[in-house]
Structure formats: C-alpha cells, structure tokens
Amino acid sequence: MNRRVAPPDPALALDTATLERFYRDLCRIRRFDERVIELFNTGVVKGTAHSCVGQEAIAVGACAALAESDYIVSHHRGHGHCIAKGADMTRMMAELMGRATGYCGGLGGSMHIAALDKGILGANGIVGAGIGLGSGAALSAQMRKSGQVALAFFGDGAANEGLFHEAFNMASLWKLPMIYFCENNQYGLSTPMAASTSIDRLSKRAAAYGMPGETIDGNDVVAVYEAVTRAVARARAGDGPSFIEAMTWRWGDHSMRANLPKYRAETEEAEWRAKDAILRAGTRLIEAMTWRWGDHSMRANLPKYRAETEEAEWRAKDAILRAGTRLAERQVLPARIAALLDEANIEIEAAIEEAKAAPEPGIEALLNAVGAPHAPDAGEPGPAATDAREISYVEAIREAIDQEMARDDSVFVIGEDVGRIGGIFACTRGLIDTYGPERLRDTPISENAISTFAVGAAATGMRPIVEIQIFDFVTLMMDSIVNQAAKFRYMLGGVPKMPIVFRGPQGGGIRLAAQHSQSLEAWFCHVPGLVVMAPSTPYDAKGLLTTAIRDDNPVVFLEHKLLYVQSKGPVPAQPYAIPIGKADIKRAGSDVTVVATMAMVAPALAAARDLAREGIEVEVIDPRTLRPLDTETILESVRKTHRLVVVHEGWTKWGFGAEVAAMVMEEAFDWLDAPVTRIGMRDVPMPYNDTLERAVIPSQAEIAAACRAVLYR
C-alpha cells in the first residue's frame, strides 16, 4: 500500500491559468503570514500565532482538489488552509486582531479560525483533534449521502497521538470519504521526528489500516494537487479513506512567541529554503507560458491540434533569434509574476487596514456565544397523564431514543455494543431492528474516536447520541467533550450548533468497585457550554432525554446504574420534553429543604416520610438539570423553610453540593436559620465489598440525621 510517488508526468501538466492561480494563492498565503509576523512583533496581533511560511504548497494543492462544499479541518498552523479554501482575508485579519468582524467575532483567534460557509470547520489548538473531527464530518457526509469529502490536516507530531490510530481504524472499517493529510515538517515542537517516531515514513502506517498511503514532495504544489485528486476520487467512489504524507519544512519557529533555543541545523535550513514552493511554482509557471515547436513526442504522430496562426505567432518569438534582446518573453513573464505578487500585497494591506478599523467585541458577545438558545417551556404532561404506563428507567430511556429517531433522521446512536446487543444495560435493545446498523452504530473500543467522530458529525448536520458504556470511561473522552464540544460554538463566535448527547451509567451500589462506580457530575457542571442532566425517575429520564436530543448544545446525560435496576414509574406514551433548567419539587414541605440528585432522591423521600412521623415536614427538590441550575426554585424553598441540606452521591469535597451551598449563602443568607449542610460520598474511591460500599454512599439515615441537625433536634 505504501509507495514513493514519482514526479508528475509532464504530459499531465496543468493549464497555465491553473498554475497562475496556484502561484497567486501561494503568494497570498506567504505574504499574509509574513505580515502577521510583523503585526505580532508590533503588538497588533496578540497572544500567539503559528506561521505556515514554507508549507504553502500543501494548502494550495490540497484545497484546489476539493469542491467548495467539501470539508477541511485545520490545525494551529492553519492560515494557509483557510486562504486556499476561499476564506476572506479581511475577516481573517480581523480575527487575528481580536475584532468583532472576524470570522469568530474575536473569540477564537488564530488557533481556532474557521469559515463554515466555505466548509472550513476550524483550526484547532489541540494536537491531532482534527483527525477525529474531520472523520466525524466524513461520517456525517456518508450518512447524509451528500457526496462530500472531508480532509484533515495535521502535523507529524499528531501521528503519535492515540486518536490517529483509533480514527484510521474506524474510518477504514466504515469506508468513510476521508483524506488524512500529514504535513510532515519533521519536528513536533522542537523534537525531530527521528527522536519521536519509530519509522522513517509515516505513510507506512496506512497499510496496517487497509488504506493507501503515499509520501509526496510537500513543496511541489502540483504533486500535492495530484495526490489529493486521487484521494478525492477514491473517497467519492465509496472506496474509503487515504493517507497522504507531504514532506515539507516550516521556515519559522514553532510559534511567533516561542523564543526557543536553536534546535535545527543551518545546513538543514539552507537545504529546505532552496526547495521553496513559491520559487518552484514560479519556474513551472514560466515553463507553462512558453511554447514547444514540435509535437508532444517524436513518435506521437497525432492529428493536427494547434492552429497555424498560433504556431506562427509563437515561432516569431523564437528564443534563439531574440537572444540578443535578452529573450523578450523572459522579460514579460517575470513581469507577470511580479504583478501577481503586487496583487497579493495590495489585497493584504487593504485587509489589514480594514481589520484595524473594525470594532472590538463587547462583553455581551461572550454569553451569547457560549450556548445556543434552549427551546421555550411548552409544558410537560406530568407522570399522571392519561396515557401513562408503569415502565422501568431503562425502558423510558429506550422509548425516548426510539421516538426521537423516528421523528428525526439525523439522530443516531454511536458506541460500543449499542446495536446488535442493544448495550450492556439494554438501553438500545431492539432498536437496530427498526433503524439498522448505520443508525445504531457499533464501534471498536475507541472512546476517543467515538466521541470526537460524534462531535464532527454534530458540527455538520447530525444529532449523535454517544453511549458511554460505563461513565468512568468518560476520562478517555474528556478532550472531545470539554475542549471540542463545549467550546466549538464559542470559539467560532457563537455561530454553529453542537447538538450532541453524551449519555451513560454512573454511580455505585452494584459492586463494580473503584473504576466503574464514580459520580463525576461536578467535572462537567464546571464547564461552560455543557448542559448536564441527571434524571431520578423514568418519567424524568424520558422527558429530559427527549429534550437533550432536540437541544442544539452538547448535553452530558447521567443515568444512575441503581435506577436501571430499581426504578419503575408512570411514563406517558406520547413524546414529551421537559424544559432545561426546571427543577421538580418531589415533595412539598415547610421545615427543611433537601436538594437531592439522581439515586439520592429516593432515600431523601424515604427520609422525609419518616421525619413526617416526627412532625418534621421536608421539602425535597430534584434539580433534574444540574447545569443550568434552577436556582430560583431552590431559593424560594429556602426562603420558606430557612434550612437546606444538599445530598448527592459524588464526593462531598469540591462536589456539586458545594456550589448549591455557596449559591444559597450568597443569595439567601438572611433567610437561613442554620448553616447549609452537605452530604456526599466519603472521600475515598468506591470499595468492592458490599458492606463498605453501602457505608461510603449517603444513606436514608444520614439524610434524616442531617435534617434533624439543621433543626437543632
């Protein structure tokens, strides 16, 4: 599968107009980044930026082989990719200057610049992330049957990330219309490839994943164009992904503010500068603008295909005859090249001046960009609806997924064992019979790829539901949830939607020990851009999951394992959506407020029933949505009862309860007649022994004791 690519066949040479366009774009990219360096050094561009000077041929050749509707995902050195794919340089400059008119409204900057209308899904500050995001866009295109292709640019350093291997395997397995393009500039940050990679050519890895891999000259714009053209044809034909490794060299340091000790030899620098893509493209353009007197070859024997007037015109320009006048055509051609350079300079200087004059974003832009608007409260039927039946928590989850998949073809489930067996807790059991394996998509054990593919799919028109088989495994998905899904809309200026659900079982109680029993909701409640839901009943599970699937924001949907096996209740048969950020008062009371989540709601209600026999009336509130939190319902209750106990299964220290307690202390301190009490798990990992497991998880007795304590009884 791996091969070195021969130089392009001169017989396949591109026409002069195309070569001129290539040359113009090479000059535009080179001059853009040269001016960005100057602007950074004078403080106009702040933070940092990463120059692609020296690597321009890759951007130009690759993007020329794509259609406008095709997708690209860039990396931190991505200015050239954006320009080559058609992004507006004025908006790019404005973004680099942090202006409101920039592509991301000044919120993304150089490392996150995007142009969604051009199929540019963004540069990315996380090494290798685009490999997964681009693959997700390719998956989306395949499922939508749009005919689009996705291409992910990444550096040689990213080829040593785990996502590289996970993505290559899944993309090849599913024959995604995907092109993986490695810009091998032979250094990660400062570490040479020879010191970080066990093989001499990264393209050799392609064979292990059943896809073609080739190494090309990344400073030859035509070689890049031809390689990507072949890969695009393969992708559009349904033959799956390709891997292209382009050898190149960045002229500058890792970033514009790196200030690193010298780590590359001067001889190496001289060697690569001599291979400058722009000089080589200019030579090719000059050659293309001359004229051969004879046929294609001495044995071609072709019918006449050039006009006699054209031949006479060019013979009159015989270079030998005109040698005494310094080859007039060689004076004309450099003049044309100079004109192309002038055009690039004029365009960029105009972009700089317009960007400098643009306003900076106001503070109001921040919150608007974090999340898309939620659906308004349309009312919910309640568990006493006439069509309600007694079903389990698992059945409620399954029914919500089923109804939403029937309602919206863009909804699909992706995860380990979700299709054929319906998940290890049976939440999707039987759905494959209705929707097929494409929408109930079983995956390899590749959490990073699963979640990042889903983010890319959500960014390009799909509504994925990611099943996390056991929620502790979310640690392998943290980049895609926290750095990609949660920030995607924000980094791109509040424009795109990110409709994705990450759902799965968390919590203890069924003896699965330390790595299968954690309650990690506090992690996600801490992250702006995420919605966090935690239903405690089958009714809430169906209504909240329906809302989560329909919402245009990333949702972390927590399902407690104990509720899978213990909870049954009335659930309406009709589809319904519980509003985001609306708590439910599970039991009214006047003496003490208990805010309880997930599996702690049932013991809180049991404790309240016991305390009622002592004359203590407990109001039990289930937030249902942890972020955003319905603070007003909690505050209204505390102003009535003057006391608050917060109970959750997660660790007490640094937990969800601490935030609720702080909020009440800040907003309702004058109404409190006792300190706020928090109850959570002991500060240890979950034990395996069943007696010890029960001992570390909050109990009904502890909740009752806390209520008595805040009443000083």
Tab-separated table of C-alpha atoms in Angstrom, residues 143-502:
chain	number	residue	atom	x	y	z
A	143	MET	CA	-24.875	9.131	6.440
A	144	ARG	CA	-26.478	12.114	4.702
A	145	LYS	CA	-25.384	10.755	1.308
A	146	SER	CA	-24.231	14.259	0.403
A	147	GLY	CA	-21.262	13.218	-1.732
A	148	GLN	CA	-18.963	15.466	0.303
A	149	VAL	CA	-15.398	14.583	1.229
A	150	ALA	CA	-13.562	15.637	4.384
A	151	LEU	CA	-9.842	16.343	4.674
A	152	ALA	CA	-7.954	16.750	7.946
A	153	PHE	CA	-4.596	18.496	8.012
A	154	PHE	CA	-2.268	17.569	10.864
A	155	GLY	CA	1.419	17.612	11.651
A	156	ASP	CA	3.823	14.730	12.101
A	157	GLY	CA	3.586	15.081	15.880
A	158	ALA	CA	-0.130	14.237	15.779
A	159	ALA	CA	0.642	10.893	14.173
A	160	ASN	CA	1.814	9.689	17.582
A	161	GLU	CA	-1.488	10.506	19.272
A	162	GLY	CA	-3.830	7.645	20.100
A	163	LEU	CA	-6.615	9.309	18.125
A	164	PHE	CA	-4.565	8.894	14.948
A	165	HIS	CA	-4.763	5.125	15.241
A	166	GLU	CA	-8.332	4.943	16.523
A	167	ALA	CA	-9.585	7.206	13.740
A	168	PHE	CA	-7.691	5.439	10.971
A	169	ASN	CA	-9.136	2.120	12.060
A	170	MET	CA	-12.744	3.312	12.317
A	171	ALA	CA	-12.629	5.336	9.093
A	172	SER	CA	-11.227	2.405	7.169
A	173	LEU	CA	-13.692	-0.003	8.777
A	174	TRP	CA	-16.605	2.188	7.678
A	175	LYS	CA	-15.055	3.304	4.347
A	176	LEU	CA	-15.539	6.950	5.175
A	177	PRO	CA	-14.965	9.603	2.456
A	178	MET	CA	-11.949	10.892	4.349
A	179	ILE	CA	-8.461	12.133	3.493
A	180	TYR	CA	-5.812	12.244	6.200
A	181	PHE	CA	-3.117	14.730	5.236
A	182	CYS	CA	0.049	14.864	7.320
A	183	GLU	CA	2.181	17.976	6.869
A	184	ASN	CA	5.452	16.408	7.909
A	185	ASN	CA	7.694	19.354	8.691
A	186	GLN	CA	9.861	16.880	10.615
A	187	TYR	CA	9.588	18.495	14.043
A	188	GLY	CA	6.886	18.342	16.700
A	189	LEU	CA	7.678	21.486	18.629
A	190	SER	CA	11.427	21.057	18.817
A	191	THR	CA	11.803	17.275	18.863
A	192	PRO	CA	12.833	15.847	15.491
A	193	MET	CA	10.745	13.088	14.030
A	194	ALA	CA	13.657	10.659	14.243
A	195	ALA	CA	13.596	11.013	18.036
A	196	SER	CA	9.827	10.589	18.382
A	197	THR	CA	8.748	8.127	15.708
A	198	SER	CA	9.913	4.573	15.178
A	199	ILE	CA	9.594	4.570	11.384
A	200	ASP	CA	11.121	6.770	8.707
A	201	ARG	CA	7.898	7.404	6.799
A	202	LEU	CA	4.532	7.848	8.471
A	203	SER	CA	2.716	6.760	5.334
A	204	LYS	CA	3.864	3.202	6.040
A	205	ARG	CA	1.259	3.071	8.786
A	206	ALA	CA	-1.585	3.280	6.286
A	207	ALA	CA	-1.171	-0.334	5.228
A	208	ALA	CA	-1.953	-1.507	8.761
A	209	TYR	CA	-5.390	0.098	8.430
A	210	GLY	CA	-6.166	-1.110	4.931
A	211	MET	CA	-5.891	2.220	3.173
A	212	PRO	CA	-3.470	3.589	0.572
A	213	GLY	CA	-0.628	5.684	1.911
A	214	GLU	CA	1.873	7.733	-0.014
A	215	THR	CA	4.715	10.120	0.696
A	216	ILE	CA	4.969	13.108	-1.616
A	217	ASP	CA	7.012	16.271	-2.043
A	218	GLY	CA	5.047	18.764	0.030
A	219	ASN	CA	6.795	21.727	-1.566
A	220	ASP	CA	5.554	20.840	-5.054
A	221	VAL	CA	2.081	22.283	-5.398
A	222	VAL	CA	1.270	20.119	-8.427
A	223	ALA	CA	2.366	16.923	-6.695
A	224	VAL	CA	0.092	17.804	-3.777
A	225	TYR	CA	-2.793	18.599	-6.096
A	226	GLU	CA	-2.422	15.312	-7.961
A	227	ALA	CA	-2.197	13.219	-4.781
A	228	VAL	CA	-5.292	14.794	-3.253
A	229	THR	CA	-7.152	14.499	-6.552
A	230	ARG	CA	-6.547	10.740	-6.475
A	231	ALA	CA	-7.673	10.533	-2.853
A	232	VAL	CA	-10.807	12.574	-3.541
A	233	ALA	CA	-11.755	10.299	-6.430
A	234	ARG	CA	-11.312	7.266	-4.190
A	235	ALA	CA	-13.407	8.825	-1.419
A	236	ARG	CA	-16.239	9.865	-3.734
A	237	ALA	CA	-16.316	6.392	-5.248
A	238	GLY	CA	-17.014	4.907	-1.824
A	239	ASP	CA	-13.634	3.192	-1.543
A	240	GLY	CA	-12.769	4.784	1.789
A	241	PRO	CA	-10.029	6.950	3.250
A	242	SER	CA	-6.493	7.701	2.074
A	243	PHE	CA	-3.380	8.873	3.893
A	244	ILE	CA	-1.006	11.388	2.334
A	245	GLU	CA	2.259	12.362	3.970
A	246	ALA	CA	3.781	15.514	2.499
A	247	MET	CA	7.428	16.228	3.311
A	248	THR	CA	7.976	19.892	3.997
A	249	TRP	CA	9.686	22.300	6.389
A	250	ARG	CA	8.462	25.345	8.289
A	251	TRP	CA	10.765	28.311	7.950
A	252	GLY	CA	9.977	29.870	11.297
A	253	ASP	CA	9.901	28.661	14.872
A	254	HIS	CA	7.049	26.646	16.355
A	255	SER	CA	5.096	29.808	17.093
A	256	MET	CA	5.617	33.525	16.828
A	257	ARG	CA	6.301	33.809	20.541
A	258	ALA	CA	8.239	30.575	21.043
A	259	ASN	CA	11.654	32.184	21.741
A	260	LEU	CA	13.269	28.740	21.838
A	261	PRO	CA	16.965	27.859	21.732
A	262	LYS	CA	18.125	26.971	18.231
A	263	TYR	CA	17.322	23.333	17.558
A	264	ARG	CA	17.659	22.992	13.768
A	265	ALA	CA	20.921	22.974	11.834
A	266	GLU	CA	21.736	25.851	9.486
A	267	THR	CA	22.584	23.377	6.716
A	268	GLU	CA	19.118	21.851	7.048
A	269	GLU	CA	17.544	25.275	6.849
A	270	ALA	CA	19.536	26.194	3.743
A	271	GLU	CA	18.633	22.901	2.075
A	272	TRP	CA	14.900	23.393	2.619
A	273	ARG	CA	14.826	27.080	1.764
A	274	ALA	CA	16.315	26.138	-1.587
A	275	LYS	CA	13.197	23.998	-2.139
A	276	ASP	CA	10.902	26.997	-1.688
A	277	ALA	CA	7.484	26.119	-3.103
A	278	ILE	CA	6.920	29.592	-4.494
A	279	LEU	CA	10.178	29.667	-6.449
A	280	ARG	CA	9.411	26.221	-7.833
A	281	ALA	CA	5.869	27.164	-8.750
A	282	GLY	CA	7.139	30.305	-10.462
A	283	THR	CA	9.567	28.270	-12.548
A	284	ARG	CA	6.780	25.892	-13.502
A	285	LEU	CA	4.562	28.814	-14.450
A	286	ILE	CA	7.259	30.340	-16.658
A	287	GLU	CA	7.716	26.999	-18.377
A	288	ALA	CA	3.972	26.684	-18.900
A	289	MET	CA	3.832	30.088	-20.567
A	290	THR	CA	6.334	29.124	-23.275
A	291	TRP	CA	5.516	27.105	-26.428
A	292	ARG	CA	7.072	23.925	-27.900
A	293	TRP	CA	7.547	23.862	-31.673
A	294	GLY	CA	7.149	20.141	-32.167
A	295	ASP	CA	4.569	17.532	-31.264
A	296	HIS	CA	4.226	16.016	-27.770
A	297	SER	CA	6.933	13.472	-28.618
A	298	MET	CA	8.978	12.400	-31.645
A	299	ARG	CA	6.743	9.389	-32.189
A	300	ALA	CA	3.390	10.973	-31.303
A	301	ASN	CA	2.068	11.094	-34.925
A	302	LEU	CA	-1.041	12.938	-33.726
A	303	PRO	CA	-3.658	14.725	-35.853
A	304	LYS	CA	-3.077	18.448	-36.094
A	305	TYR	CA	-4.432	20.074	-32.913
A	306	ARG	CA	-2.884	23.580	-32.921
A	307	ALA	CA	-3.846	26.432	-35.220
A	308	GLU	CA	-1.344	27.629	-37.860
A	309	THR	CA	-1.832	31.211	-36.683
A	310	GLU	CA	-0.904	30.175	-33.117
A	311	GLU	CA	2.196	28.386	-34.440
A	312	ALA	CA	3.256	31.403	-36.489
A	313	GLU	CA	2.762	33.695	-33.528
A	314	TRP	CA	4.986	31.627	-31.257
A	315	ARG	CA	7.676	30.905	-33.873
A	316	ALA	CA	8.028	34.669	-34.216
A	317	LYS	CA	9.044	34.642	-30.546
A	318	ASP	CA	11.926	32.237	-31.168
A	319	ALA	CA	14.140	32.498	-28.123
A	320	ILE	CA	17.329	31.955	-30.076
A	321	LEU	CA	16.555	34.714	-32.551
A	322	ARG	CA	15.780	37.024	-29.674
A	323	ALA	CA	18.764	36.134	-27.515
A	324	GLY	CA	20.387	39.429	-28.361
A	325	THR	CA	17.462	41.283	-26.829
A	326	ARG	CA	17.632	39.193	-23.601
A	327	LEU	CA	14.744	36.924	-24.568
A	328	ALA	CA	11.830	39.329	-24.574
A	329	GLU	CA	9.422	36.713	-23.352
A	330	ARG	CA	11.639	36.155	-20.302
A	331	GLN	CA	11.202	39.832	-19.522
A	332	VAL	CA	7.431	39.609	-19.911
A	333	LEU	CA	6.962	36.513	-17.763
A	334	PRO	CA	8.742	37.795	-14.653
A	335	ALA	CA	6.709	40.961	-15.041
A	336	ARG	CA	3.506	38.886	-14.814
A	337	ILE	CA	4.795	37.125	-11.736
A	338	ALA	CA	5.652	40.465	-10.184
A	339	ALA	CA	2.119	41.611	-10.938
A	340	LEU	CA	0.720	38.598	-9.068
A	341	LEU	CA	2.876	39.470	-6.079
A	342	ASP	CA	1.676	43.065	-6.225
A	343	GLU	CA	-1.944	41.905	-6.295
A	344	ALA	CA	-1.355	39.831	-3.166
A	345	ASN	CA	0.309	42.737	-1.380
A	346	ILE	CA	-2.475	45.155	-2.255
A	347	GLU	CA	-5.162	42.711	-1.105
A	348	ILE	CA	-3.435	42.006	2.209
A	349	GLU	CA	-2.669	45.628	3.019
A	350	ALA	CA	-6.305	46.520	2.382
A	351	ALA	CA	-7.360	43.661	4.656
A	352	ILE	CA	-5.058	44.909	7.414
A	353	GLU	CA	-6.347	48.463	7.267
A	354	GLU	CA	-9.982	47.377	7.297
A	355	ALA	CA	-9.362	44.970	10.179
A	356	LYS	CA	-7.581	47.659	12.220
A	357	ALA	CA	-10.581	49.940	11.826
A	358	ALA	CA	-13.062	47.273	12.960
A	359	PRO	CA	-14.571	47.449	16.473
A	360	GLU	CA	-13.641	45.106	19.269
A	361	PRO	CA	-16.336	42.762	20.603
A	362	GLY	CA	-18.304	43.840	23.648
A	363	ILE	CA	-18.758	41.830	26.819
A	364	GLU	CA	-22.282	40.908	25.718
A	365	ALA	CA	-20.791	38.759	22.972
A	366	LEU	CA	-19.432	36.280	25.498
A	367	LEU	CA	-22.598	34.802	26.971
A	368	ASN	CA	-24.401	34.789	23.631
A	369	ALA	CA	-21.620	32.673	22.177
A	370	VAL	CA	-21.439	30.035	24.920
A	371	GLY	CA	-24.638	28.192	24.084
A	372	ALA	CA	-27.471	28.120	21.591
A	373	PRO	CA	-30.926	29.125	22.897
A	374	HIS	CA	-32.928	26.349	24.529
A	375	ALA	CA	-36.478	25.563	23.464
A	376	PRO	CA	-39.110	27.520	25.408
A	377	ASP	CA	-41.133	25.760	28.092
A	378	ALA	CA	-44.050	24.166	26.265
A	379	GLY	CA	-45.366	22.483	29.376
A	380	GLU	CA	-44.999	18.841	30.296
A	381	PRO	CA	-47.783	16.285	30.723
A	382	GLY	CA	-46.669	15.060	34.151
A	383	PRO	CA	-46.498	11.426	35.262
A	384	ALA	CA	-50.266	11.368	35.824
A	385	ALA	CA	-51.032	11.876	32.117
A	386	THR	CA	-53.864	9.730	30.801
A	387	ASP	CA	-51.569	7.678	28.556
A	388	ALA	CA	-49.036	6.944	31.305
A	389	ARG	CA	-47.937	3.350	31.968
A	390	GLU	CA	-45.660	1.808	34.552
A	391	ILE	CA	-42.313	1.199	32.876
A	392	SER	CA	-38.719	0.952	34.015
A	393	TYR	CA	-35.999	3.590	33.845
A	394	VAL	CA	-34.259	1.623	31.084
A	395	GLU	CA	-37.482	1.334	29.098
A	396	ALA	CA	-38.024	5.089	29.428
A	397	ILE	CA	-34.531	5.780	28.075
A	398	ARG	CA	-35.116	3.402	25.173
A	399	GLU	CA	-38.517	4.926	24.365
A	400	ALA	CA	-37.095	8.442	24.204
A	401	ILE	CA	-34.355	7.342	21.809
A	402	ASP	CA	-36.818	5.355	19.695
A	403	GLN	CA	-39.292	8.211	19.360
A	404	GLU	CA	-36.633	10.765	18.519
A	405	MET	CA	-35.004	8.509	15.932
A	406	ALA	CA	-38.403	8.037	14.322
A	407	ARG	CA	-39.019	11.789	14.375
A	408	ASP	CA	-35.639	12.927	13.044
A	409	ASP	CA	-33.443	11.030	10.576
A	410	SER	CA	-30.364	12.933	11.744
A	411	VAL	CA	-30.468	11.220	15.158
A	412	PHE	CA	-28.201	8.199	15.537
A	413	VAL	CA	-26.577	6.250	18.353
A	414	ILE	CA	-22.865	5.526	18.379
A	415	GLY	CA	-20.940	3.488	20.915
A	416	GLU	CA	-19.639	0.111	21.961
A	417	ASP	CA	-22.172	-2.730	21.653
A	418	VAL	CA	-25.164	-0.395	21.193
A	419	GLY	CA	-26.502	-2.104	18.087
A	420	ARG	CA	-26.550	-5.858	17.902
A	421	ILE	CA	-26.972	-6.487	21.645
A	422	GLY	CA	-28.527	-3.123	22.498
A	423	GLY	CA	-25.999	-2.044	25.110
A	424	ILE	CA	-24.868	-3.841	28.260
A	425	PHE	CA	-27.755	-2.274	30.198
A	426	ALA	CA	-30.225	-2.808	27.302
A	427	CYS	CA	-30.967	0.884	26.755
A	428	THR	CA	-30.995	0.479	22.950
A	429	ARG	CA	-32.051	-3.169	22.776
A	430	GLY	CA	-34.129	-3.966	19.691
A	431	LEU	CA	-33.721	-0.562	18.041
A	432	ILE	CA	-31.352	-1.957	15.437
A	433	ASP	CA	-34.259	-3.985	14.049
A	434	THR	CA	-36.077	-0.731	13.258
A	435	TYR	CA	-33.258	1.614	12.312
A	436	GLY	CA	-30.475	-0.651	11.101
A	437	PRO	CA	-26.752	-0.779	11.875
A	438	GLU	CA	-25.978	2.586	10.288
A	439	ARG	CA	-28.027	4.464	12.895
A	440	LEU	CA	-27.315	2.032	15.751
A	441	ARG	CA	-23.607	2.123	15.104
A	442	ASP	CA	-21.432	-0.399	16.933
A	443	THR	CA	-17.847	0.773	17.281
A	444	PRO	CA	-14.471	-0.599	18.259
A	445	ILE	CA	-13.327	0.035	21.832
A	446	SER	CA	-12.098	3.510	20.917
A	447	GLU	CA	-13.644	6.079	23.233
A	448	ASN	CA	-11.582	8.976	21.916
A	449	ALA	CA	-12.549	8.295	18.315
A	450	ILE	CA	-16.192	7.578	19.181
A	451	SER	CA	-16.665	10.899	20.919
A	452	THR	CA	-14.602	13.012	18.510
A	453	PHE	CA	-16.265	11.499	15.433
A	454	ALA	CA	-19.589	12.370	17.047
A	455	VAL	CA	-18.527	15.989	17.593
A	456	GLY	CA	-17.533	16.270	13.922
A	457	ALA	CA	-20.853	14.734	12.889
A	458	ALA	CA	-22.793	17.120	15.131
A	459	ALA	CA	-20.967	20.087	13.614
A	460	THR	CA	-22.075	19.025	10.129
A	461	GLY	CA	-25.770	18.306	10.409
A	462	MET	CA	-26.266	15.165	12.502
A	463	ARG	CA	-27.571	14.631	16.060
A	464	PRO	CA	-25.443	11.894	17.584
A	465	ILE	CA	-26.164	10.148	20.864
A	466	VAL	CA	-22.895	8.845	22.276
A	467	GLU	CA	-23.296	5.955	24.672
A	468	ILE	CA	-20.512	5.794	27.234
A	469	GLN	CA	-20.641	2.150	28.218
A	470	ILE	CA	-19.599	2.863	31.824
A	471	PHE	CA	-19.355	6.525	32.700
A	472	ASP	CA	-15.928	6.170	34.297
A	473	PHE	CA	-14.642	5.637	30.743
A	474	VAL	CA	-15.513	9.267	30.033
A	475	THR	CA	-11.957	10.088	31.060
A	476	LEU	CA	-10.958	8.832	27.604
A	477	MET	CA	-13.423	11.274	26.016
A	478	MET	CA	-12.569	14.383	28.007
A	479	ASP	CA	-10.857	16.279	25.197
A	480	SER	CA	-13.766	15.828	22.806
A	481	ILE	CA	-16.334	16.809	25.454
A	482	VAL	CA	-14.508	19.650	27.251
A	483	ASN	CA	-12.185	21.083	24.577
A	484	GLN	CA	-14.224	20.379	21.462
A	485	ALA	CA	-17.979	20.019	22.032
A	486	ALA	CA	-18.251	22.511	24.894
A	487	LYS	CA	-16.153	25.175	23.167
A	488	PHE	CA	-16.955	24.663	19.484
A	489	ARG	CA	-19.740	27.221	19.275
A	490	TYR	CA	-17.886	29.700	21.462
A	491	MET	CA	-14.559	29.504	19.622
A	492	LEU	CA	-16.370	30.062	16.342
A	493	GLY	CA	-18.073	33.200	17.585
A	494	GLY	CA	-21.434	31.787	18.654
A	495	VAL	CA	-22.430	30.729	15.146
A	496	PRO	CA	-22.542	26.910	14.912
A	497	LYS	CA	-24.768	24.484	16.757
A	498	MET	CA	-23.457	21.439	18.583
A	499	PRO	CA	-26.405	19.035	19.012
A	500	ILE	CA	-24.828	16.034	20.740
A	501	VAL	CA	-25.674	13.896	23.765
A	502	PHE	CA	-23.096	12.018	25.840
